[in-house]
Amino acid sequence: MSFFTKFLVLLLFSFPLFAGGGSIKGKVTDKTTTEALIGANVVVQSEQWGAATDLNGFYIIKNIPAGTYTIKASYVGYESFEQKDVVVKNFQVVELNFELESDFILEEIVVVDKKYFEQKSTNTCKVISSDEIKNLPVRGIDNLIPLQSGVVQDKNIFVRGARSDGTGYYVDGVQIQAGGYEACYSYIKPNAEEYEKVDENVFKESFKTPLSTFAVDVDAASYTNVRRYLTAMQIPPKDAVRVEEFINYFDYDYPSPENDPVKIYTELSNCPWNKDNLLVHIGIKGKELKRDQAGPSNLVFLIDVSGSMEPENKLPLLKRAFKLLTKQLRSDDRVSIVVYASSTGMVLEPTYGYDKEKILDAISHLEAGGSTAGGAGIQLAYKIAEQNFMSDGNNRVILATDGDFNVGISNTDELVKFIQDKKQKGIFLSVLGFGGENLKDSRLEKLADDGDGHYSYIDNFMEAKKVFVNELGATLFTIAKDSKIQVEFNPAKVKEYRLVGYENRALNDEDFDDDKKDGGEIGAGHTVTALYEITLHDIKEINQSQLKYQVIAIKESAINTDEILTVKFRYKDPDGTESKLISQPVLFSSLKEKPGINFNFSAAVAMFGMILKDSDYKGEANLEYVLELAESNLGEDEFGYREEFVQLVENAKRLNHFAGR
């Protein structure tokens, strides 16, 4: 038999290794501390299959023939553990987690003191001797490249010899081969991501422009997306930073409304980043809604299963997130699942919440592959939502994707028009963004805004828990729609003002009273926060010059009042068509020398956002001051979100790019 014939035979027999079979994946942790164990071995007993855990303790063993196996997990200094009778089926994934106990029996070790990084070095260099090359699993010098930090090599079939991706390598304690969930050392390619360039709000003269109007349509996706960059110790794109979304990622301790569905909260004090100015803190608090007070939900999960969704921080994380939501369902809630890739289809017909196992099973079997027919998927999802419409309930499509639409109705304007038409029929759209590198942030934000829903970016499992568990009411249940804020400044008191953020939520002043103009959505228990930087002046400074055909003057009542501005909030009930108005003035006498936690923490977050954007209006803001202000105003911080913010500021300090800021 010729060599070429042998080659073909071997190649043909290698294909079954990649076809069929099932997978086992999970996490290995310390039973006492719950910390991830890095580099633990997980093997299929009596077979030569196994894997080592990554930086986050995760592992996966693929292409296991259907059968029943014993799986063993082991780690140096820990007692090994065997899980027997693990059933593996073709094309299914078995989740198997291990908690190992320390056995406290370790051999003698030698500790060598060595610097991990040379702080003054401008590059990273790895020297490998010829003797070391002989012992490495490579065929030649060019194969050393995949072993270096920042290099990713795709999976390949090798006919003979070892391969460079068969072993996990660590450089100074950092794993450089494929990472797992929430890995902080993965490199993000911002050039492949889409962000809308927005010009910052400027200072406006209150005498010429006394009104400031914007839609209360606040997401938090920008904060979690930028968190992904800072966690990976990378500089986020300036256009990825939307300061109002940073501020509104956090809840604030506002008083709950009594009669109305919302309540206005205000606070006035000195501006932390510009001592010559004042800062107005405006908060809106939505009423809490207990689950038994809310109507049933008709939810359609619209899930992108295209090839771009294969990475661990996309479809695998998405599946974990939707399983969290499924476990929160009530028995009278109803769920359908539509998937889209090269083609579109319904993988779960409308199923009531009491049959959670059926819903969970459908989610577990989702697999990625193909191109992205996003437009076709949206059409089918809305069709199913209409067919199962609940007149007394919450009707919502939840789109989960990286936003990479390339087939079907892919034009953003066409999609927006379609979504707006469906919104008029009472079907809302919430959008969840996953992954990076090809994240279409601006597109997803626009779809959510026009669908009267929120846009959230899910960068890890804890964020999924925040959206689907901790803030479920705000995510799913609307208490006020088409919400708008208009602030009228008293020109006799306020010289100039600047709204911090909200650039792409701005409305024309006349839109505030126009019920045909869309606003934003307030969810149950939801808070919305806005900051205005203002300057004051004396009435004598105002030039009330007379024009030939009209008189421009300030009312005497404006001069004599203590009011510096009035906050007006307009909204509609979830099923209403006519808007309602509530308002509240801000008095100069309410000026606080020492503001509260709400004011200070929101100001710290705003400063951080302006520093990351390199804003022209950041004034004296610097990272040291941000840390000082944030750390002293953490408040109760039930879920640790504010403590995490402090860590992100610390990360930014370590990046030389922000040195001196």
Short mmCIF file of N, CA and C in Angstrom, two decimals, residues 285-442:
data_model
loop_
_atom_site.label_atom_id
_atom_site.label_comp_id
_atom_site.label_asym_id
_atom_site.label_seq_id
_atom_site.Cartn_x
_atom_site.Cartn_y
_atom_site.Cartn_z
N LYS A 285 -37.93 57.18 40.90
CA LYS A 285 -38.10 55.86 41.50
C LYS A 285 -39.44 55.27 41.07
N GLY A 286 -39.40 54.08 40.45
CA GLY A 286 -40.61 53.38 40.08
C GLY A 286 -41.13 52.55 41.25
N LYS A 287 -42.44 52.41 41.34
CA LYS A 287 -43.01 51.65 42.46
C LYS A 287 -42.64 50.18 42.35
N GLU A 288 -42.45 49.57 43.51
CA GLU A 288 -42.16 48.13 43.56
C GLU A 288 -43.42 47.36 43.19
N LEU A 289 -43.22 46.21 42.60
CA LEU A 289 -44.35 45.38 42.18
C LEU A 289 -44.06 43.94 42.57
N LYS A 290 -44.85 43.41 43.50
CA LYS A 290 -44.67 42.02 43.90
C LYS A 290 -45.10 41.11 42.76
N ARG A 291 -44.48 39.94 42.69
CA ARG A 291 -44.76 39.03 41.58
C ARG A 291 -46.24 38.67 41.48
N ASP A 292 -46.90 38.52 42.64
CA ASP A 292 -48.31 38.14 42.60
C ASP A 292 -49.21 39.32 42.21
N GLN A 293 -48.64 40.55 42.18
CA GLN A 293 -49.41 41.71 41.75
C GLN A 293 -49.32 41.91 40.24
N ALA A 294 -48.31 41.33 39.63
CA ALA A 294 -48.10 41.49 38.19
C ALA A 294 -48.88 40.43 37.42
N GLY A 295 -49.32 40.79 36.24
CA GLY A 295 -50.02 39.83 35.40
C GLY A 295 -49.06 38.78 34.87
N PRO A 296 -49.60 37.75 34.22
CA PRO A 296 -48.74 36.69 33.66
C PRO A 296 -47.91 37.23 32.50
N SER A 297 -46.84 36.52 32.17
CA SER A 297 -45.94 36.93 31.10
C SER A 297 -46.04 35.99 29.91
N ASN A 298 -46.11 36.58 28.73
CA ASN A 298 -46.02 35.85 27.47
C ASN A 298 -44.67 36.21 26.86
N LEU A 299 -43.70 35.34 27.03
CA LEU A 299 -42.32 35.63 26.63
C LEU A 299 -41.92 34.77 25.43
N VAL A 300 -41.25 35.41 24.49
CA VAL A 300 -40.65 34.67 23.38
C VAL A 300 -39.14 34.89 23.44
N PHE A 301 -38.40 33.82 23.71
CA PHE A 301 -36.95 33.91 23.70
C PHE A 301 -36.49 33.82 22.24
N LEU A 302 -35.90 34.86 21.74
CA LEU A 302 -35.39 34.88 20.36
C LEU A 302 -33.87 34.78 20.44
N ILE A 303 -33.33 33.61 20.12
CA ILE A 303 -31.93 33.31 20.41
C ILE A 303 -31.12 33.10 19.14
N ASP A 304 -30.03 33.82 19.06
CA ASP A 304 -29.08 33.71 17.95
C ASP A 304 -28.21 32.47 18.17
N VAL A 305 -28.30 31.49 17.25
CA VAL A 305 -27.47 30.29 17.34
C VAL A 305 -26.56 30.18 16.12
N SER A 306 -26.20 31.33 15.54
CA SER A 306 -25.31 31.33 14.38
C SER A 306 -23.90 30.95 14.81
N GLY A 307 -23.04 30.73 13.82
CA GLY A 307 -21.68 30.30 14.11
C GLY A 307 -20.90 31.26 14.97
N SER A 308 -21.20 32.56 14.87
CA SER A 308 -20.47 33.55 15.67
C SER A 308 -20.78 33.45 17.16
N MET A 309 -21.83 32.68 17.51
CA MET A 309 -22.24 32.56 18.91
C MET A 309 -21.59 31.37 19.62
N GLU A 310 -20.66 30.69 18.98
CA GLU A 310 -20.08 29.48 19.55
C GLU A 310 -19.20 29.70 20.77
N PRO A 311 -18.40 30.79 20.87
CA PRO A 311 -17.50 30.96 22.01
C PRO A 311 -18.21 30.86 23.36
N GLU A 312 -17.45 30.52 24.38
CA GLU A 312 -18.00 30.27 25.71
C GLU A 312 -18.73 31.47 26.30
N ASN A 313 -18.28 32.69 25.94
CA ASN A 313 -18.94 33.88 26.50
C ASN A 313 -20.14 34.33 25.68
N LYS A 314 -20.57 33.48 24.75
CA LYS A 314 -21.77 33.78 23.97
C LYS A 314 -22.85 32.73 24.24
N LEU A 315 -23.04 31.75 23.34
CA LEU A 315 -24.16 30.82 23.51
C LEU A 315 -24.09 30.03 24.82
N PRO A 316 -22.94 29.48 25.22
CA PRO A 316 -22.91 28.76 26.51
C PRO A 316 -23.32 29.65 27.69
N LEU A 317 -22.85 30.89 27.71
CA LEU A 317 -23.25 31.82 28.78
C LEU A 317 -24.72 32.19 28.64
N LEU A 318 -25.16 32.38 27.41
CA LEU A 318 -26.57 32.69 27.14
C LEU A 318 -27.48 31.60 27.70
N LYS A 319 -27.11 30.36 27.48
CA LYS A 319 -27.94 29.24 27.96
C LYS A 319 -28.04 29.25 29.48
N ARG A 320 -26.93 29.54 30.14
CA ARG A 320 -26.96 29.61 31.61
C ARG A 320 -27.86 30.76 32.06
N ALA A 321 -27.82 31.88 31.32
CA ALA A 321 -28.63 33.05 31.68
C ALA A 321 -30.12 32.75 31.54
N PHE A 322 -30.51 32.13 30.43
CA PHE A 322 -31.93 31.86 30.21
C PHE A 322 -32.45 30.75 31.14
N LYS A 323 -31.57 29.89 31.59
CA LYS A 323 -31.99 28.91 32.58
C LYS A 323 -32.30 29.60 33.91
N LEU A 324 -31.53 30.64 34.23
CA LEU A 324 -31.83 31.44 35.43
C LEU A 324 -33.22 32.05 35.33
N LEU A 325 -33.51 32.66 34.19
CA LEU A 325 -34.82 33.29 33.99
C LEU A 325 -35.93 32.25 34.07
N THR A 326 -35.72 31.10 33.47
CA THR A 326 -36.74 30.04 33.47
C THR A 326 -37.10 29.63 34.89
N LYS A 327 -36.12 29.57 35.77
CA LYS A 327 -36.37 29.16 37.15
C LYS A 327 -37.16 30.20 37.93
N GLN A 328 -37.26 31.43 37.39
CA GLN A 328 -38.04 32.48 38.05
C GLN A 328 -39.49 32.51 37.58
N LEU A 329 -39.83 31.72 36.58
CA LEU A 329 -41.17 31.77 35.99
C LEU A 329 -42.24 31.28 36.96
N ARG A 330 -43.42 31.87 36.87
CA ARG A 330 -44.58 31.39 37.60
C ARG A 330 -45.32 30.39 36.73
N SER A 331 -46.23 29.65 37.34
CA SER A 331 -46.92 28.58 36.61
C SER A 331 -47.77 29.11 35.46
N ASP A 332 -48.29 30.35 35.58
CA ASP A 332 -49.16 30.88 34.52
C ASP A 332 -48.39 31.69 33.47
N ASP A 333 -47.07 31.80 33.63
CA ASP A 333 -46.26 32.43 32.59
C ASP A 333 -46.12 31.47 31.41
N ARG A 334 -45.86 32.02 30.25
CA ARG A 334 -45.76 31.17 29.06
C ARG A 334 -44.51 31.56 28.27
N VAL A 335 -43.78 30.54 27.80
CA VAL A 335 -42.52 30.77 27.10
C VAL A 335 -42.51 30.02 25.77
N SER A 336 -42.03 30.69 24.74
CA SER A 336 -41.74 30.07 23.44
C SER A 336 -40.28 30.37 23.11
N ILE A 337 -39.65 29.50 22.35
CA ILE A 337 -38.26 29.73 21.96
C ILE A 337 -38.13 29.67 20.45
N VAL A 338 -37.61 30.75 19.88
CA VAL A 338 -37.31 30.82 18.46
C VAL A 338 -35.80 30.97 18.31
N VAL A 339 -35.21 30.21 17.40
CA VAL A 339 -33.78 30.34 17.14
C VAL A 339 -33.59 30.76 15.69
N TYR A 340 -32.47 31.42 15.45
CA TYR A 340 -32.17 31.79 14.07
C TYR A 340 -30.67 31.66 13.82
N ALA A 341 -30.35 31.14 12.64
CA ALA A 341 -28.99 31.07 12.13
C ALA A 341 -29.12 31.19 10.62
N SER A 342 -28.65 30.18 9.86
CA SER A 342 -28.87 30.21 8.42
C SER A 342 -30.36 30.14 8.11
N SER A 343 -31.11 29.49 8.98
CA SER A 343 -32.57 29.43 8.86
C SER A 343 -33.17 29.73 10.22
N THR A 344 -34.49 29.88 10.24
CA THR A 344 -35.18 30.25 11.47
C THR A 344 -36.21 29.19 11.81
N GLY A 345 -36.40 28.94 13.11
CA GLY A 345 -37.40 27.96 13.49
C GLY A 345 -37.78 28.07 14.95
N MET A 346 -38.91 27.47 15.30
CA MET A 346 -39.37 27.44 16.69
C MET A 346 -38.95 26.10 17.29
N VAL A 347 -38.12 26.15 18.33
CA VAL A 347 -37.64 24.92 18.95
C VAL A 347 -38.44 24.57 20.20
N LEU A 348 -39.27 25.50 20.66
CA LEU A 348 -40.15 25.22 21.79
C LEU A 348 -41.48 25.93 21.56
N GLU A 349 -42.54 25.16 21.42
CA GLU A 349 -43.86 25.75 21.28
C GLU A 349 -44.26 26.39 22.61
N PRO A 350 -45.27 27.27 22.63
CA PRO A 350 -45.66 27.92 23.88
C PRO A 350 -45.84 26.91 25.01
N THR A 351 -45.08 27.13 26.09
CA THR A 351 -45.05 26.19 27.22
C THR A 351 -45.25 26.96 28.52
N TYR A 352 -46.14 26.47 29.37
CA TYR A 352 -46.41 27.16 30.64
C TYR A 352 -45.27 26.96 31.64
N GLY A 353 -45.18 27.91 32.56
CA GLY A 353 -44.09 27.93 33.52
C GLY A 353 -44.05 26.74 34.46
N TYR A 354 -45.17 26.04 34.63
CA TYR A 354 -45.14 24.88 35.52
C TYR A 354 -44.36 23.72 34.91
N ASP A 355 -44.10 23.77 33.60
CA ASP A 355 -43.33 22.71 32.93
C ASP A 355 -41.91 23.21 32.68
N LYS A 356 -41.24 23.59 33.75
CA LYS A 356 -39.89 24.18 33.62
C LYS A 356 -38.90 23.20 33.02
N GLU A 357 -39.02 21.92 33.33
CA GLU A 357 -38.06 20.94 32.82
C GLU A 357 -38.06 20.91 31.29
N LYS A 358 -39.22 21.06 30.70
CA LYS A 358 -39.32 21.05 29.24
C LYS A 358 -38.61 22.27 28.65
N ILE A 359 -38.79 23.42 29.31
CA ILE A 359 -38.13 24.65 28.84
C ILE A 359 -36.62 24.53 29.01
N LEU A 360 -36.19 24.06 30.17
CA LEU A 360 -34.75 23.91 30.43
C LEU A 360 -34.10 22.94 29.46
N ASP A 361 -34.81 21.87 29.15
CA ASP A 361 -34.27 20.87 28.22
C ASP A 361 -34.09 21.47 26.83
N ALA A 362 -35.04 22.29 26.40
CA ALA A 362 -34.93 22.93 25.08
C ALA A 362 -33.74 23.88 25.04
N ILE A 363 -33.51 24.60 26.13
CA ILE A 363 -32.36 25.51 26.20
C ILE A 363 -31.06 24.72 26.16
N SER A 364 -31.00 23.61 26.88
CA SER A 364 -29.78 22.80 26.96
C SER A 364 -29.35 22.27 25.60
N HIS A 365 -30.29 22.03 24.71
CA HIS A 365 -29.98 21.41 23.43
C HIS A 365 -29.63 22.41 22.33
N LEU A 366 -29.54 23.69 22.66
CA LEU A 366 -29.20 24.69 21.65
C LEU A 366 -27.74 24.54 21.23
N GLU A 367 -27.47 24.58 19.94
CA GLU A 367 -26.12 24.49 19.40
C GLU A 367 -25.92 25.61 18.39
N ALA A 368 -24.65 26.05 18.23
CA ALA A 368 -24.34 27.15 17.32
C ALA A 368 -23.86 26.64 15.97
N GLY A 369 -24.19 27.40 14.89
CA GLY A 369 -23.70 27.08 13.56
C GLY A 369 -24.48 27.80 12.49
N GLY A 370 -23.79 28.27 11.42
CA GLY A 370 -24.47 28.92 10.31
C GLY A 370 -24.34 30.43 10.34
N SER A 371 -24.92 31.10 9.34
CA SER A 371 -24.91 32.56 9.28
C SER A 371 -26.08 33.10 10.09
N THR A 372 -26.35 34.41 9.98
CA THR A 372 -27.27 35.03 10.93
C THR A 372 -28.48 35.66 10.26
N ALA A 373 -29.60 34.95 10.23
CA ALA A 373 -30.84 35.50 9.67
C ALA A 373 -31.63 36.20 10.76
N GLY A 374 -31.06 37.29 11.31
CA GLY A 374 -31.69 37.95 12.45
C GLY A 374 -33.05 38.52 12.13
N GLY A 375 -33.20 39.16 10.96
CA GLY A 375 -34.49 39.76 10.60
C GLY A 375 -35.60 38.74 10.53
N ALA A 376 -35.32 37.59 9.92
CA ALA A 376 -36.33 36.53 9.82
C ALA A 376 -36.71 36.02 11.20
N GLY A 377 -35.74 35.92 12.09
CA GLY A 377 -36.02 35.46 13.44
C GLY A 377 -36.94 36.40 14.19
N ILE A 378 -36.71 37.70 14.05
CA ILE A 378 -37.55 38.69 14.72
C ILE A 378 -38.98 38.62 14.20
N GLN A 379 -39.14 38.43 12.91
CA GLN A 379 -40.49 38.33 12.34
C GLN A 379 -41.25 37.15 12.93
N LEU A 380 -40.59 36.00 13.02
CA LEU A 380 -41.25 34.81 13.56
C LEU A 380 -41.55 34.99 15.05
N ALA A 381 -40.62 35.58 15.79
CA ALA A 381 -40.82 35.77 17.23
C ALA A 381 -42.04 36.63 17.51
N TYR A 382 -42.18 37.73 16.78
CA TYR A 382 -43.34 38.60 16.97
C TYR A 382 -44.63 37.92 16.54
N LYS A 383 -44.56 37.11 15.52
CA LYS A 383 -45.75 36.39 15.07
C LYS A 383 -46.25 35.47 16.18
N ILE A 384 -45.33 34.76 16.84
CA ILE A 384 -45.70 33.85 17.93
C ILE A 384 -46.22 34.65 19.13
N ALA A 385 -45.58 35.79 19.41
CA ALA A 385 -46.03 36.64 20.52
C ALA A 385 -47.45 37.13 20.28
N GLU A 386 -47.77 37.49 19.05
CA GLU A 386 -49.12 37.94 18.71
C GLU A 386 -50.13 36.80 18.84
N GLN A 387 -49.76 35.62 18.39
CA GLN A 387 -50.67 34.47 18.45
C GLN A 387 -51.00 34.09 19.89
N ASN A 388 -50.11 34.36 20.82
CA ASN A 388 -50.31 33.99 22.22
C ASN A 388 -50.47 35.21 23.12
N PHE A 389 -50.93 36.30 22.53
CA PHE A 389 -51.02 37.58 23.24
C PHE A 389 -51.89 37.46 24.49
N MET A 390 -51.41 38.05 25.61
CA MET A 390 -52.15 38.08 26.87
C MET A 390 -52.61 39.52 27.10
N SER A 391 -53.88 39.76 27.01
CA SER A 391 -54.40 41.12 27.13
C SER A 391 -54.19 41.69 28.53
N ASP A 392 -54.11 40.81 29.53
CA ASP A 392 -53.93 41.27 30.91
C ASP A 392 -52.52 40.99 31.41
N GLY A 393 -51.59 40.74 30.49
CA GLY A 393 -50.25 40.35 30.90
C GLY A 393 -49.14 41.13 30.23
N ASN A 394 -47.94 40.66 30.43
CA ASN A 394 -46.72 41.26 29.90
C ASN A 394 -46.29 40.49 28.67
N ASN A 395 -46.36 41.12 27.51
CA ASN A 395 -46.01 40.47 26.24
C ASN A 395 -44.67 41.01 25.77
N ARG A 396 -43.69 40.13 25.66
CA ARG A 396 -42.33 40.61 25.40
C ARG A 396 -41.51 39.59 24.61
N VAL A 397 -40.77 40.11 23.65
CA VAL A 397 -39.76 39.33 22.95
C VAL A 397 -38.41 39.66 23.57
N ILE A 398 -37.63 38.65 23.93
CA ILE A 398 -36.30 38.86 24.51
C ILE A 398 -35.28 38.36 23.50
N LEU A 399 -34.61 39.29 22.86
CA LEU A 399 -33.62 38.97 21.84
C LEU A 399 -32.25 38.84 22.48
N ALA A 400 -31.56 37.73 22.21
CA ALA A 400 -30.22 37.49 22.75
C ALA A 400 -29.27 37.20 21.59
N THR A 401 -28.26 38.03 21.41
CA THR A 401 -27.40 37.94 20.23
C THR A 401 -26.13 38.75 20.43
N ASP A 402 -25.17 38.58 19.52
CA ASP A 402 -24.04 39.50 19.46
C ASP A 402 -24.33 40.62 18.45
N GLY A 403 -25.52 40.55 17.82
CA GLY A 403 -25.97 41.62 16.93
C GLY A 403 -25.45 41.54 15.52
N ASP A 404 -24.81 40.42 15.17
CA ASP A 404 -24.18 40.32 13.86
C ASP A 404 -25.17 39.83 12.81
N PHE A 405 -26.19 40.65 12.49
CA PHE A 405 -27.18 40.27 11.48
C PHE A 405 -26.55 40.41 10.08
N ASN A 406 -26.68 39.38 9.26
CA ASN A 406 -26.16 39.51 7.90
C ASN A 406 -27.05 38.87 6.85
N VAL A 407 -28.22 38.38 7.23
CA VAL A 407 -29.14 37.76 6.29
C VAL A 407 -30.55 38.24 6.62
N GLY A 408 -31.43 38.37 5.62
CA GLY A 408 -32.83 38.73 5.88
C GLY A 408 -32.99 40.22 6.04
N ILE A 409 -33.96 40.65 6.89
CA ILE A 409 -34.17 42.08 7.14
C ILE A 409 -33.04 42.55 8.04
N SER A 410 -31.91 42.89 7.44
CA SER A 410 -30.74 43.23 8.25
C SER A 410 -30.53 44.73 8.35
N ASN A 411 -31.25 45.52 7.55
CA ASN A 411 -31.13 46.96 7.62
C ASN A 411 -31.75 47.45 8.93
N THR A 412 -30.96 48.22 9.70
CA THR A 412 -31.41 48.66 11.02
C THR A 412 -32.70 49.47 10.94
N ASP A 413 -32.82 50.37 9.96
CA ASP A 413 -34.02 51.20 9.84
C ASP A 413 -35.26 50.35 9.58
N GLU A 414 -35.12 49.32 8.74
CA GLU A 414 -36.25 48.43 8.46
C GLU A 414 -36.66 47.67 9.71
N LEU A 415 -35.66 47.18 10.45
CA LEU A 415 -35.96 46.45 11.68
C LEU A 415 -36.66 47.35 12.69
N VAL A 416 -36.16 48.58 12.80
CA VAL A 416 -36.73 49.53 13.76
C VAL A 416 -38.19 49.81 13.43
N LYS A 417 -38.50 50.04 12.17
CA LYS A 417 -39.89 50.29 11.76
C LYS A 417 -40.78 49.10 12.10
N PHE A 418 -40.30 47.91 11.82
CA PHE A 418 -41.06 46.70 12.12
C PHE A 418 -41.33 46.60 13.62
N ILE A 419 -40.30 46.86 14.43
CA ILE A 419 -40.43 46.75 15.89
C ILE A 419 -41.36 47.83 16.44
N GLN A 420 -41.29 49.04 15.89
CA GLN A 420 -42.17 50.12 16.34
C GLN A 420 -43.63 49.80 16.06
N ASP A 421 -43.89 49.19 14.91
CA ASP A 421 -45.27 48.81 14.58
C ASP A 421 -45.80 47.80 15.58
N LYS A 422 -44.97 46.83 15.96
CA LYS A 422 -45.40 45.80 16.90
C LYS A 422 -45.56 46.37 18.31
N LYS A 423 -44.76 47.38 18.63
CA LYS A 423 -44.87 48.00 19.95
C LYS A 423 -46.24 48.62 20.15
N GLN A 424 -46.79 49.17 19.08
CA GLN A 424 -48.12 49.77 19.16
C GLN A 424 -49.19 48.74 19.49
N LYS A 425 -48.90 47.47 19.25
CA LYS A 425 -49.84 46.39 19.55
C LYS A 425 -49.61 45.82 20.96
N GLY A 426 -48.68 46.43 21.70
CA GLY A 426 -48.47 46.00 23.08
C GLY A 426 -47.43 44.92 23.28
N ILE A 427 -46.56 44.73 22.29
CA ILE A 427 -45.49 43.74 22.42
C ILE A 427 -44.16 44.48 22.51
N PHE A 428 -43.47 44.35 23.64
CA PHE A 428 -42.22 45.06 23.87
C PHE A 428 -41.03 44.18 23.49
N LEU A 429 -39.88 44.82 23.34
CA LEU A 429 -38.65 44.11 22.98
C LEU A 429 -37.54 44.45 23.96
N SER A 430 -36.96 43.43 24.59
CA SER A 430 -35.76 43.61 25.40
C SER A 430 -34.61 42.94 24.66
N VAL A 431 -33.42 43.51 24.78
CA VAL A 431 -32.27 43.01 24.03
C VAL A 431 -31.12 42.70 24.97
N LEU A 432 -30.53 41.53 24.78
CA LEU A 432 -29.36 41.11 25.54
C LEU A 432 -28.19 40.92 24.58
N GLY A 433 -27.10 41.63 24.83
CA GLY A 433 -25.90 41.48 24.01
C GLY A 433 -24.91 40.55 24.68
N PHE A 434 -24.28 39.70 23.89
CA PHE A 434 -23.31 38.74 24.41
C PHE A 434 -22.01 38.82 23.62
N GLY A 435 -20.90 38.47 24.28
CA GLY A 435 -19.63 38.32 23.60
C GLY A 435 -18.99 39.63 23.21
N GLY A 436 -17.94 39.53 22.41
CA GLY A 436 -17.22 40.70 21.97
C GLY A 436 -16.68 40.49 20.57
N GLU A 437 -15.74 41.34 20.19
CA GLU A 437 -15.06 41.31 18.90
C GLU A 437 -15.98 41.71 17.75
N ASN A 438 -17.19 41.15 17.66
CA ASN A 438 -18.10 41.60 16.61
C ASN A 438 -19.40 42.12 17.20
N LEU A 439 -19.33 42.61 18.44
CA LEU A 439 -20.52 43.15 19.11
C LEU A 439 -21.03 44.39 18.37
N LYS A 440 -22.29 44.37 18.01
CA LYS A 440 -22.90 45.51 17.32
C LYS A 440 -23.69 46.33 18.34
N ASP A 441 -22.96 47.04 19.18
CA ASP A 441 -23.53 47.75 20.32
C ASP A 441 -24.56 48.79 19.89
N SER A 442 -24.21 49.62 18.92
CA SER A 442 -25.11 50.70 18.51
C SER A 442 -26.41 50.16 17.93
#
